[in-house]
Short mmCIF file of the C-alpha atoms (twelve columns), coordinates in Angstrom:
data_MODEL
# 
_entry.id   MODEL 
# 
loop_
_atom_site.group_PDB 
_atom_site.id 
_atom_site.type_symbol 
_atom_site.label_atom_id 
_atom_site.label_alt_id 
_atom_site.label_comp_id 
_atom_site.label_asym_id 
_atom_site.label_seq_id 
_atom_site.Cartn_x 
_atom_site.Cartn_y 
_atom_site.Cartn_z 
_atom_site.pdbx_PDB_model_num 
ATOM 1   C CA . UNK A 1   19.660  -8.032  23.418 1 
ATOM 2   C CA . UNK A 2   17.652  -4.870  22.953 1 
ATOM 3   C CA . UNK A 3   14.276  -4.777  21.321 1 
ATOM 4   C CA . UNK A 4   12.364  -1.579  20.537 1 
ATOM 5   C CA . UNK A 5   8.629   -1.364  20.059 1 
ATOM 6   C CA . UNK A 6   6.649   1.595   18.555 1 
ATOM 7   C CA . UNK A 7   3.083   2.767   18.405 1 
ATOM 8   C CA . UNK A 8   1.136   6.009   18.795 1 
ATOM 9   C CA . UNK A 9   0.007   4.964   22.223 1 
ATOM 10  C CA . UNK A 10  -0.207  1.991   24.553 1 
ATOM 11  C CA . UNK A 11  -1.405  -0.533  22.068 1 
ATOM 12  C CA . UNK A 12  2.174   -1.767  21.981 1 
ATOM 13  C CA . UNK A 13  1.822   -3.077  25.610 1 
ATOM 14  C CA . UNK A 14  0.569   -6.484  24.455 1 
ATOM 15  C CA . UNK A 15  3.510   -7.150  22.229 1 
ATOM 16  C CA . UNK A 16  5.921   -5.675  24.867 1 
ATOM 17  C CA . UNK A 17  4.513   -8.000  27.549 1 
ATOM 18  C CA . UNK A 18  4.939   -10.990 25.208 1 
ATOM 19  C CA . UNK A 19  8.592   -10.057 24.570 1 
ATOM 20  C CA . UNK A 20  9.087   -9.574  28.307 1 
ATOM 21  C CA . UNK A 21  7.706   -13.077 29.076 1 
ATOM 22  C CA . UNK A 22  9.826   -14.724 26.348 1 
ATOM 23  C CA . UNK A 23  12.988  -12.861 27.180 1 
ATOM 24  C CA . UNK A 24  12.921  -11.200 30.647 1 
ATOM 25  C CA . UNK A 25  16.670  -10.392 30.139 1 
ATOM 26  C CA . UNK A 26  16.015  -8.243  27.057 1 
ATOM 27  C CA . UNK A 27  16.410  -4.483  27.268 1 
ATOM 28  C CA . UNK A 28  13.267  -2.774  26.006 1 
ATOM 29  C CA . UNK A 29  12.821  0.575   24.276 1 
ATOM 30  C CA . UNK A 30  9.198   1.764   23.919 1 
ATOM 31  C CA . UNK A 31  8.683   4.700   21.506 1 
ATOM 32  C CA . UNK A 32  5.233   6.313   21.628 1 
ATOM 33  C CA . UNK A 33  3.846   9.428   19.977 1 
ATOM 34  C CA . UNK A 34  1.565   11.287  22.448 1 
ATOM 35  C CA . UNK A 35  2.025   14.479  20.504 1 
ATOM 36  C CA . UNK A 36  0.673   12.866  17.278 1 
ATOM 37  C CA . UNK A 37  -1.841  10.317  18.489 1 
ATOM 38  C CA . UNK A 38  -4.238  9.010   17.326 1 
ATOM 39  C CA . UNK A 39  -2.685  7.872   14.075 1 
ATOM 40  C CA . UNK A 40  -5.820  6.307   12.680 1 
ATOM 41  C CA . UNK A 41  -7.533  9.463   11.321 1 
ATOM 42  C CA . UNK A 42  -4.331  10.749  9.736  1 
ATOM 43  C CA . UNK A 43  -3.667  10.473  5.996  1 
ATOM 44  C CA . UNK A 44  -1.286  7.626   5.024  1 
ATOM 45  C CA . UNK A 45  1.497   10.164  4.223  1 
ATOM 46  C CA . UNK A 46  1.123   11.993  7.548  1 
ATOM 47  C CA . UNK A 47  0.887   8.763   9.450  1 
ATOM 48  C CA . UNK A 48  4.053   7.492   7.716  1 
ATOM 49  C CA . UNK A 49  5.833   10.721  8.663  1 
ATOM 50  C CA . UNK A 50  4.894   10.395  12.282 1 
ATOM 51  C CA . UNK A 51  5.730   6.685   12.412 1 
ATOM 52  C CA . UNK A 52  9.157   7.395   10.838 1 
ATOM 53  C CA . UNK A 53  9.962   9.953   13.508 1 
ATOM 54  C CA . UNK A 54  8.939   7.567   16.311 1 
ATOM 55  C CA . UNK A 55  10.979  4.759   14.665 1 
ATOM 56  C CA . UNK A 56  14.091  6.922   14.268 1 
ATOM 57  C CA . UNK A 57  13.858  7.998   17.897 1 
ATOM 58  C CA . UNK A 58  13.876  4.327   18.896 1 
ATOM 59  C CA . UNK A 59  16.677  3.566   16.362 1 
ATOM 60  C CA . UNK A 60  18.897  6.209   18.133 1 
ATOM 61  C CA . UNK A 61  19.034  3.803   21.049 1 
ATOM 62  C CA . UNK A 62  20.566  1.149   18.758 1 
ATOM 63  C CA . UNK A 63  18.091  -1.691  19.235 1 
ATOM 64  C CA . UNK A 64  18.685  -5.098  17.668 1 
ATOM 65  C CA . UNK A 65  15.120  -5.193  16.274 1 
ATOM 66  C CA . UNK A 66  12.068  -2.858  16.006 1 
ATOM 67  C CA . UNK A 67  8.482   -4.090  16.346 1 
ATOM 68  C CA . UNK A 68  5.679   -1.983  14.971 1 
ATOM 69  C CA . UNK A 69  3.057   -2.612  17.646 1 
ATOM 70  C CA . UNK A 70  0.193   -1.153  15.603 1 
ATOM 71  C CA . UNK A 71  -1.839  -2.637  12.832 1 
ATOM 72  C CA . UNK A 72  -2.555  0.737   11.136 1 
ATOM 73  C CA . UNK A 73  1.120   1.803   11.108 1 
ATOM 74  C CA . UNK A 74  2.094   -1.514  9.669  1 
ATOM 75  C CA . UNK A 75  -0.395  -1.082  6.855  1 
ATOM 76  C CA . UNK A 76  0.888   2.311   5.854  1 
ATOM 77  C CA . UNK A 77  4.432   2.686   7.106  1 
ATOM 78  C CA . UNK A 78  6.146   -0.759  7.069  1 
ATOM 79  C CA . UNK A 79  7.689   -0.429  3.621  1 
ATOM 80  C CA . UNK A 80  9.099   3.048   4.475  1 
ATOM 81  C CA . UNK A 81  10.436  1.887   7.811  1 
ATOM 82  C CA . UNK A 82  12.138  -1.162  6.351  1 
ATOM 83  C CA . UNK A 83  13.669  0.919   3.540  1 
ATOM 84  C CA . UNK A 84  15.069  3.386   6.128  1 
ATOM 85  C CA . UNK A 85  16.241  0.981   8.887  1 
ATOM 86  C CA . UNK A 86  16.981  -2.484  7.379  1 
ATOM 87  C CA . UNK A 87  19.191  -4.421  7.137  1 
ATOM 88  C CA . UNK A 88  20.842  -2.853  10.200 1 
ATOM 89  C CA . UNK A 89  17.665  -3.096  12.328 1 
ATOM 90  C CA . UNK A 90  15.038  -5.780  11.394 1 
ATOM 91  C CA . UNK A 91  11.533  -4.271  11.418 1 
ATOM 92  C CA . UNK A 92  8.647   -6.573  12.335 1 
ATOM 93  C CA . UNK A 93  5.102   -5.525  11.524 1 
ATOM 94  C CA . UNK A 94  1.807   -6.535  13.098 1 
ATOM 95  C CA . UNK A 95  -0.738  -8.286  10.939 1 
ATOM 96  C CA . UNK A 96  -4.271  -9.342  12.072 1 
ATOM 97  C CA . UNK A 97  -4.218  -13.162 12.857 1 
ATOM 98  C CA . UNK A 98  -6.724  -13.958 10.086 1 
ATOM 99  C CA . UNK A 99  -4.824  -16.963 8.747  1 
ATOM 100 C CA . UNK A 100 -4.728  -19.009 12.041 1 
ATOM 101 C CA . UNK A 101 -8.291  -17.931 12.838 1 
ATOM 102 C CA . UNK A 102 -9.582  -19.170 9.517  1 
ATOM 103 C CA . UNK A 103 -7.637  -22.441 9.873  1 
ATOM 104 C CA . UNK A 104 -10.112 -23.303 12.647 1 
ATOM 105 C CA . UNK A 105 -12.990 -23.297 10.227 1 
ATOM 106 C CA . UNK A 106 -15.055 -20.419 11.591 1 
ATOM 107 C CA . UNK A 107 -17.368 -18.671 11.552 1 
ATOM 108 C CA . UNK A 108 -14.949 -15.826 12.269 1 
ATOM 109 C CA . UNK A 109 -15.463 -12.164 13.295 1 
ATOM 110 C CA . UNK A 110 -12.726 -9.661  12.808 1 
ATOM 111 C CA . UNK A 111 -12.890 -6.755  15.286 1 
ATOM 112 C CA . UNK A 112 -11.039 -3.814  13.946 1 
ATOM 113 C CA . UNK A 113 -11.069 -0.019  13.934 1 
ATOM 114 C CA . UNK A 114 -13.719 1.558   11.643 1 
ATOM 115 C CA . UNK A 115 -10.909 2.744   9.335  1 
ATOM 116 C CA . UNK A 116 -9.528  -0.767  8.887  1 
ATOM 117 C CA . UNK A 117 -12.922 -2.473  8.638  1 
ATOM 118 C CA . UNK A 118 -13.776 -2.933  4.979  1 
ATOM 119 C CA . UNK A 119 -10.391 -1.628  3.865  1 
ATOM 120 C CA . UNK A 120 -8.705  -3.072  0.764  1 
ATOM 121 C CA . UNK A 121 -5.901  -4.314  3.117  1 
ATOM 122 C CA . UNK A 122 -8.205  -6.254  5.428  1 
ATOM 123 C CA . UNK A 123 -10.302 -7.571  2.530  1 
ATOM 124 C CA . UNK A 124 -7.129  -8.717  0.853  1 
ATOM 125 C CA . UNK A 125 -6.129  -10.727 3.916  1 
ATOM 126 C CA . UNK A 126 -9.574  -12.315 4.092  1 
ATOM 127 C CA . UNK A 127 -9.451  -13.288 0.399  1 
ATOM 128 C CA . UNK A 128 -5.921  -14.714 0.794  1 
ATOM 129 C CA . UNK A 129 -6.334  -16.631 4.038  1 
ATOM 130 C CA . UNK A 130 -10.073 -17.126 4.726  1 
ATOM 131 C CA . UNK A 131 -11.438 -18.327 1.389  1 
ATOM 132 C CA . UNK A 132 -14.527 -20.471 2.021  1 
ATOM 133 C CA . UNK A 133 -14.792 -19.386 5.706  1 
ATOM 134 C CA . UNK A 134 -17.680 -17.241 6.893  1 
ATOM 135 C CA . UNK A 135 -16.140 -13.935 8.043  1 
ATOM 136 C CA . UNK A 136 -17.882 -10.893 9.512  1 
ATOM 137 C CA . UNK A 137 -16.049 -7.578  9.744  1 
ATOM 138 C CA . UNK A 138 -17.008 -5.795  12.920 1 
ATOM 139 C CA . UNK A 139 -16.184 -2.098  13.283 1 
ATOM 140 C CA . UNK A 140 -15.377 -1.140  16.872 1 
ATOM 141 C CA . UNK A 141 -16.307 2.450   17.280 1 
ATOM 142 C CA . UNK A 142 -14.275 4.227   19.945 1 
ATOM 143 C CA . UNK A 143 -12.777 1.053   21.493 1 
ATOM 144 C CA . UNK A 144 -9.147  1.800   20.809 1 
ATOM 145 C CA . UNK A 145 -9.522  5.364   22.149 1 
ATOM 146 C CA . UNK A 146 -11.301 4.114   25.294 1 
ATOM 147 C CA . UNK A 147 -8.596  1.514   25.972 1 
ATOM 148 C CA . UNK A 148 -5.847  4.168   25.377 1 
ATOM 149 C CA . UNK A 149 -7.360  6.290   28.168 1 
ATOM 150 C CA . UNK A 150 -8.389  3.314   30.405 1 
ATOM 151 C CA . UNK A 151 -11.912 4.755   30.357 1 
ATOM 152 C CA . UNK A 152 -13.858 1.887   31.891 1 
ATOM 153 C CA . UNK A 153 -17.327 3.217   31.071 1 
ATOM 154 C CA . UNK A 154 -16.439 3.822   27.369 1 
ATOM 155 C CA . UNK A 155 -14.670 0.487   27.116 1 
ATOM 156 C CA . UNK A 156 -17.790 -1.390  28.318 1 
ATOM 157 C CA . UNK A 157 -20.014 0.570   25.945 1 
ATOM 158 C CA . UNK A 158 -17.706 0.045   22.955 1 
ATOM 159 C CA . UNK A 159 -17.246 -3.638  23.674 1 
ATOM 160 C CA . UNK A 160 -21.079 -4.120  24.116 1 
ATOM 161 C CA . UNK A 161 -21.716 -2.263  20.800 1 
ATOM 162 C CA . UNK A 162 -19.267 -4.437  18.877 1 
ATOM 163 C CA . UNK A 163 -20.603 -7.644  20.496 1 
ATOM 164 C CA . UNK A 164 -24.104 -6.625  19.225 1 
ATOM 165 C CA . UNK A 165 -22.738 -6.558  15.703 1 
ATOM 166 C CA . UNK A 166 -21.140 -10.000 16.066 1 
ATOM 167 C CA . UNK A 167 -23.253 -12.982 14.798 1 
ATOM 168 C CA . UNK A 168 -24.333 -15.421 17.472 1 
ATOM 169 C CA . UNK A 169 -22.732 -18.358 15.584 1 
ATOM 170 C CA . UNK A 170 -19.227 -16.898 15.594 1 
ATOM 171 C CA . UNK A 171 -16.705 -19.266 17.172 1 
ATOM 172 C CA . UNK A 172 -13.584 -17.192 16.645 1 
ATOM 173 C CA . UNK A 173 -12.709 -13.504 17.020 1 
ATOM 174 C CA . UNK A 174 -9.688  -11.900 15.495 1 
ATOM 175 C CA . UNK A 175 -8.486  -8.909  17.506 1 
ATOM 176 C CA . UNK A 176 -7.498  -6.683  14.647 1 
ATOM 177 C CA . UNK A 177 -6.148  -3.763  16.723 1 
ATOM 178 C CA . UNK A 178 -3.300  -4.155  19.284 1 
ATOM 179 C CA . UNK A 179 -5.285  -2.115  21.842 1 
ATOM 180 C CA . UNK A 180 -8.038  -4.739  21.906 1 
ATOM 181 C CA . UNK A 181 -5.670  -7.358  23.257 1 
ATOM 182 C CA . UNK A 182 -5.512  -5.399  26.514 1 
ATOM 183 C CA . UNK A 183 -9.255  -6.051  27.100 1 
ATOM 184 C CA . UNK A 184 -9.487  -9.541  25.585 1 
ATOM 185 C CA . UNK A 185 -11.180 -10.960 28.716 1 
ATOM 186 C CA . UNK A 186 -13.981 -8.423  28.471 1 
ATOM 187 C CA . UNK A 187 -14.379 -9.129  24.775 1 
ATOM 188 C CA . UNK A 188 -14.616 -12.833 25.433 1 
ATOM 189 C CA . UNK A 189 -17.252 -12.355 28.122 1 
ATOM 190 C CA . UNK A 190 -19.304 -10.095 25.832 1 
ATOM 191 C CA . UNK A 191 -19.293 -12.384 22.771 1 
ATOM 192 C CA . UNK A 192 -19.494 -15.828 24.390 1 
ATOM 193 C CA . UNK A 193 -22.979 -17.244 23.890 1 
ATOM 194 C CA . UNK A 194 -24.564 -19.574 26.476 1 
ATOM 195 C CA . UNK A 195 -24.530 -23.168 25.246 1 
ATOM 196 C CA . UNK A 196 -21.837 -22.549 22.619 1 
ATOM 197 C CA . UNK A 197 -18.252 -23.928 22.666 1 
ATOM 198 C CA . UNK A 198 -15.639 -21.643 24.324 1 
ATOM 199 C CA . UNK A 199 -14.903 -18.692 22.123 1 
ATOM 200 C CA . UNK A 200 -11.486 -18.619 20.463 1 
ATOM 201 C CA . UNK A 201 -9.678  -15.266 20.430 1 
ATOM 202 C CA . UNK A 202 -6.668  -14.600 18.095 1 
ATOM 203 C CA . UNK A 203 -4.308  -11.738 18.860 1 
ATOM 204 C CA . UNK A 204 -0.960  -10.904 17.285 1 
ATOM 205 C CA . UNK A 205 1.277   -10.091 20.277 1 
ATOM 206 C CA . UNK A 206 2.712   -13.624 20.846 1 
ATOM 207 C CA . UNK A 207 3.360   -14.196 17.118 1 
ATOM 208 C CA . UNK A 208 5.033   -10.813 16.711 1 
ATOM 209 C CA . UNK A 209 7.303   -11.387 19.729 1 
ATOM 210 C CA . UNK A 210 8.254   -14.818 18.466 1 
ATOM 211 C CA . UNK A 211 8.978   -13.406 15.005 1 
ATOM 212 C CA . UNK A 212 11.327  -10.810 16.461 1 
ATOM 213 C CA . UNK A 213 13.382  -13.466 18.194 1 
ATOM 214 C CA . UNK A 214 13.479  -15.562 14.974 1 
ATOM 215 C CA . UNK A 215 14.724  -12.562 13.003 1 
ATOM 216 C CA . UNK A 216 17.523  -12.169 15.495 1 
ATOM 217 C CA . UNK A 217 18.363  -15.860 15.598 1 
ATOM 218 C CA . UNK A 218 17.529  -15.932 19.302 1 
ATOM 219 C CA . UNK A 219 15.473  -18.504 21.265 1 
ATOM 220 C CA . UNK A 220 12.864  -17.939 23.985 1 
ATOM 221 C CA . UNK A 221 14.366  -18.047 27.489 1 
ATOM 222 C CA . UNK A 222 11.449  -17.329 29.843 1 
ATOM 223 C CA . UNK A 223 13.573  -18.415 32.875 1 
ATOM 224 C CA . UNK A 224 16.358  -15.962 32.137 1 
ATOM 225 C CA . UNK A 225 17.277  -13.482 34.801 1 
ATOM 226 C CA . UNK A 226 14.771  -10.611 34.700 1 
ATOM 227 C CA . UNK A 227 17.429  -7.865  34.448 1 
ATOM 228 C CA . UNK A 228 16.292  -6.216  31.260 1 
ATOM 229 C CA . UNK A 229 16.101  -2.375  31.339 1 
ATOM 230 C CA . UNK A 230 13.179  -0.150  30.163 1 
ATOM 231 C CA . UNK A 231 13.471  3.074   28.209 1 
ATOM 232 C CA . UNK A 232 10.281  4.957   27.350 1 
ATOM 233 C CA . UNK A 233 10.296  7.610   24.630 1 
ATOM 234 C CA . UNK A 234 7.328   10.079  24.287 1 
ATOM 235 C CA . UNK A 235 7.506   11.729  20.891 1 
ATOM 236 C CA . UNK A 236 11.261  11.429  21.125 1 
ATOM 237 C CA . UNK A 237 11.590  12.583  24.638 1 
ATOM 238 C CA . UNK A 238 12.610  10.194  27.464 1 
ATOM 239 C CA . UNK A 239 9.815   9.749   29.969 1 
ATOM 240 C CA . UNK A 240 7.731   7.171   31.754 1 
ATOM 241 C CA . UNK A 241 4.834   4.881   30.925 1 
ATOM 242 C CA . UNK A 242 1.600   6.825   30.561 1 
ATOM 243 C CA . UNK A 243 -0.582  6.407   33.691 1 
ATOM 244 C CA . UNK A 244 -3.350  4.506   31.802 1 
ATOM 245 C CA . UNK A 245 -0.819  1.751   30.962 1 
ATOM 246 C CA . UNK A 246 -0.847  0.698   34.640 1 
ATOM 247 C CA . UNK A 247 -4.553  -0.058  34.443 1 
ATOM 248 C CA . UNK A 248 -3.727  -3.217  32.475 1 
ATOM 249 C CA . UNK A 249 -1.810  -6.390  33.479 1 
ATOM 250 C CA . UNK A 250 0.512   -5.927  30.524 1 
ATOM 251 C CA . UNK A 251 1.532   -2.447  31.829 1 
ATOM 252 C CA . UNK A 252 1.900   -3.522  35.372 1 
ATOM 253 C CA . UNK A 253 4.205   -6.317  34.263 1 
ATOM 254 C CA . UNK A 254 6.667   -3.692  32.938 1 
ATOM 255 C CA . UNK A 255 6.931   -2.131  36.403 1 
ATOM 256 C CA . UNK A 256 9.118   -5.144  37.184 1 
ATOM 257 C CA . UNK A 257 11.571  -4.161  34.450 1 
ATOM 258 C CA . UNK A 258 14.625  -2.337  35.750 1 
ATOM 259 C CA . UNK A 259 14.595  1.284   34.521 1 
ATOM 260 C CA . UNK A 260 17.389  2.117   32.206 1 
ATOM 261 C CA . UNK A 261 20.107  4.347   33.677 1 
# 
């Protein structure tokens, strides 16, 4: 089984690690776009063009499924990618985990990029899945960029700034950008209030990995032999994981994957 994942940068690491843990025997193809990142400030048309190029680079390696490991790319490019690649290659998007977060009753905070915060897309998800639940949208200025470069000082500053915008009574935080899952422990520490119940964090990586297996009719096999290979594509060129990826547990986990020959 071969599963491809795509993103502009290392935000796809969370979903990749989730796939790795569920199926250590799966071959992995990671398709990044260092030449075009970040995707967030681009127009929807330009972003879709970049995403399509990255997806087609992955598709050339004939994966059984493709995961879009990026919330922004899912919003703008999912229909185009599905029209181009399905039914031959199932395409799985990444959606903020607002539904399961709201099921807990809240109050909920959604940490997302400034471009996503307040967007019709996110507001639509809130109206559909969180009706009657107190929801605060928190713009996280510079956090995705800081995580992308493993810039510790900037990560701490961005997390602290977003925590200051998060109401004290919040019990649940939705990580609305895949990059944020790489620093979830720091987010938990910053938001957790003394004397309050343990904060609940909702990311998307586990659900996306499980959905990919379901689309393929496969079952998790975490005890399978860890003989999956790893192929890294950088704007279509074969390469290696960017150095900042190794600053995170999810990136270091992939060092145990056998490189593709």
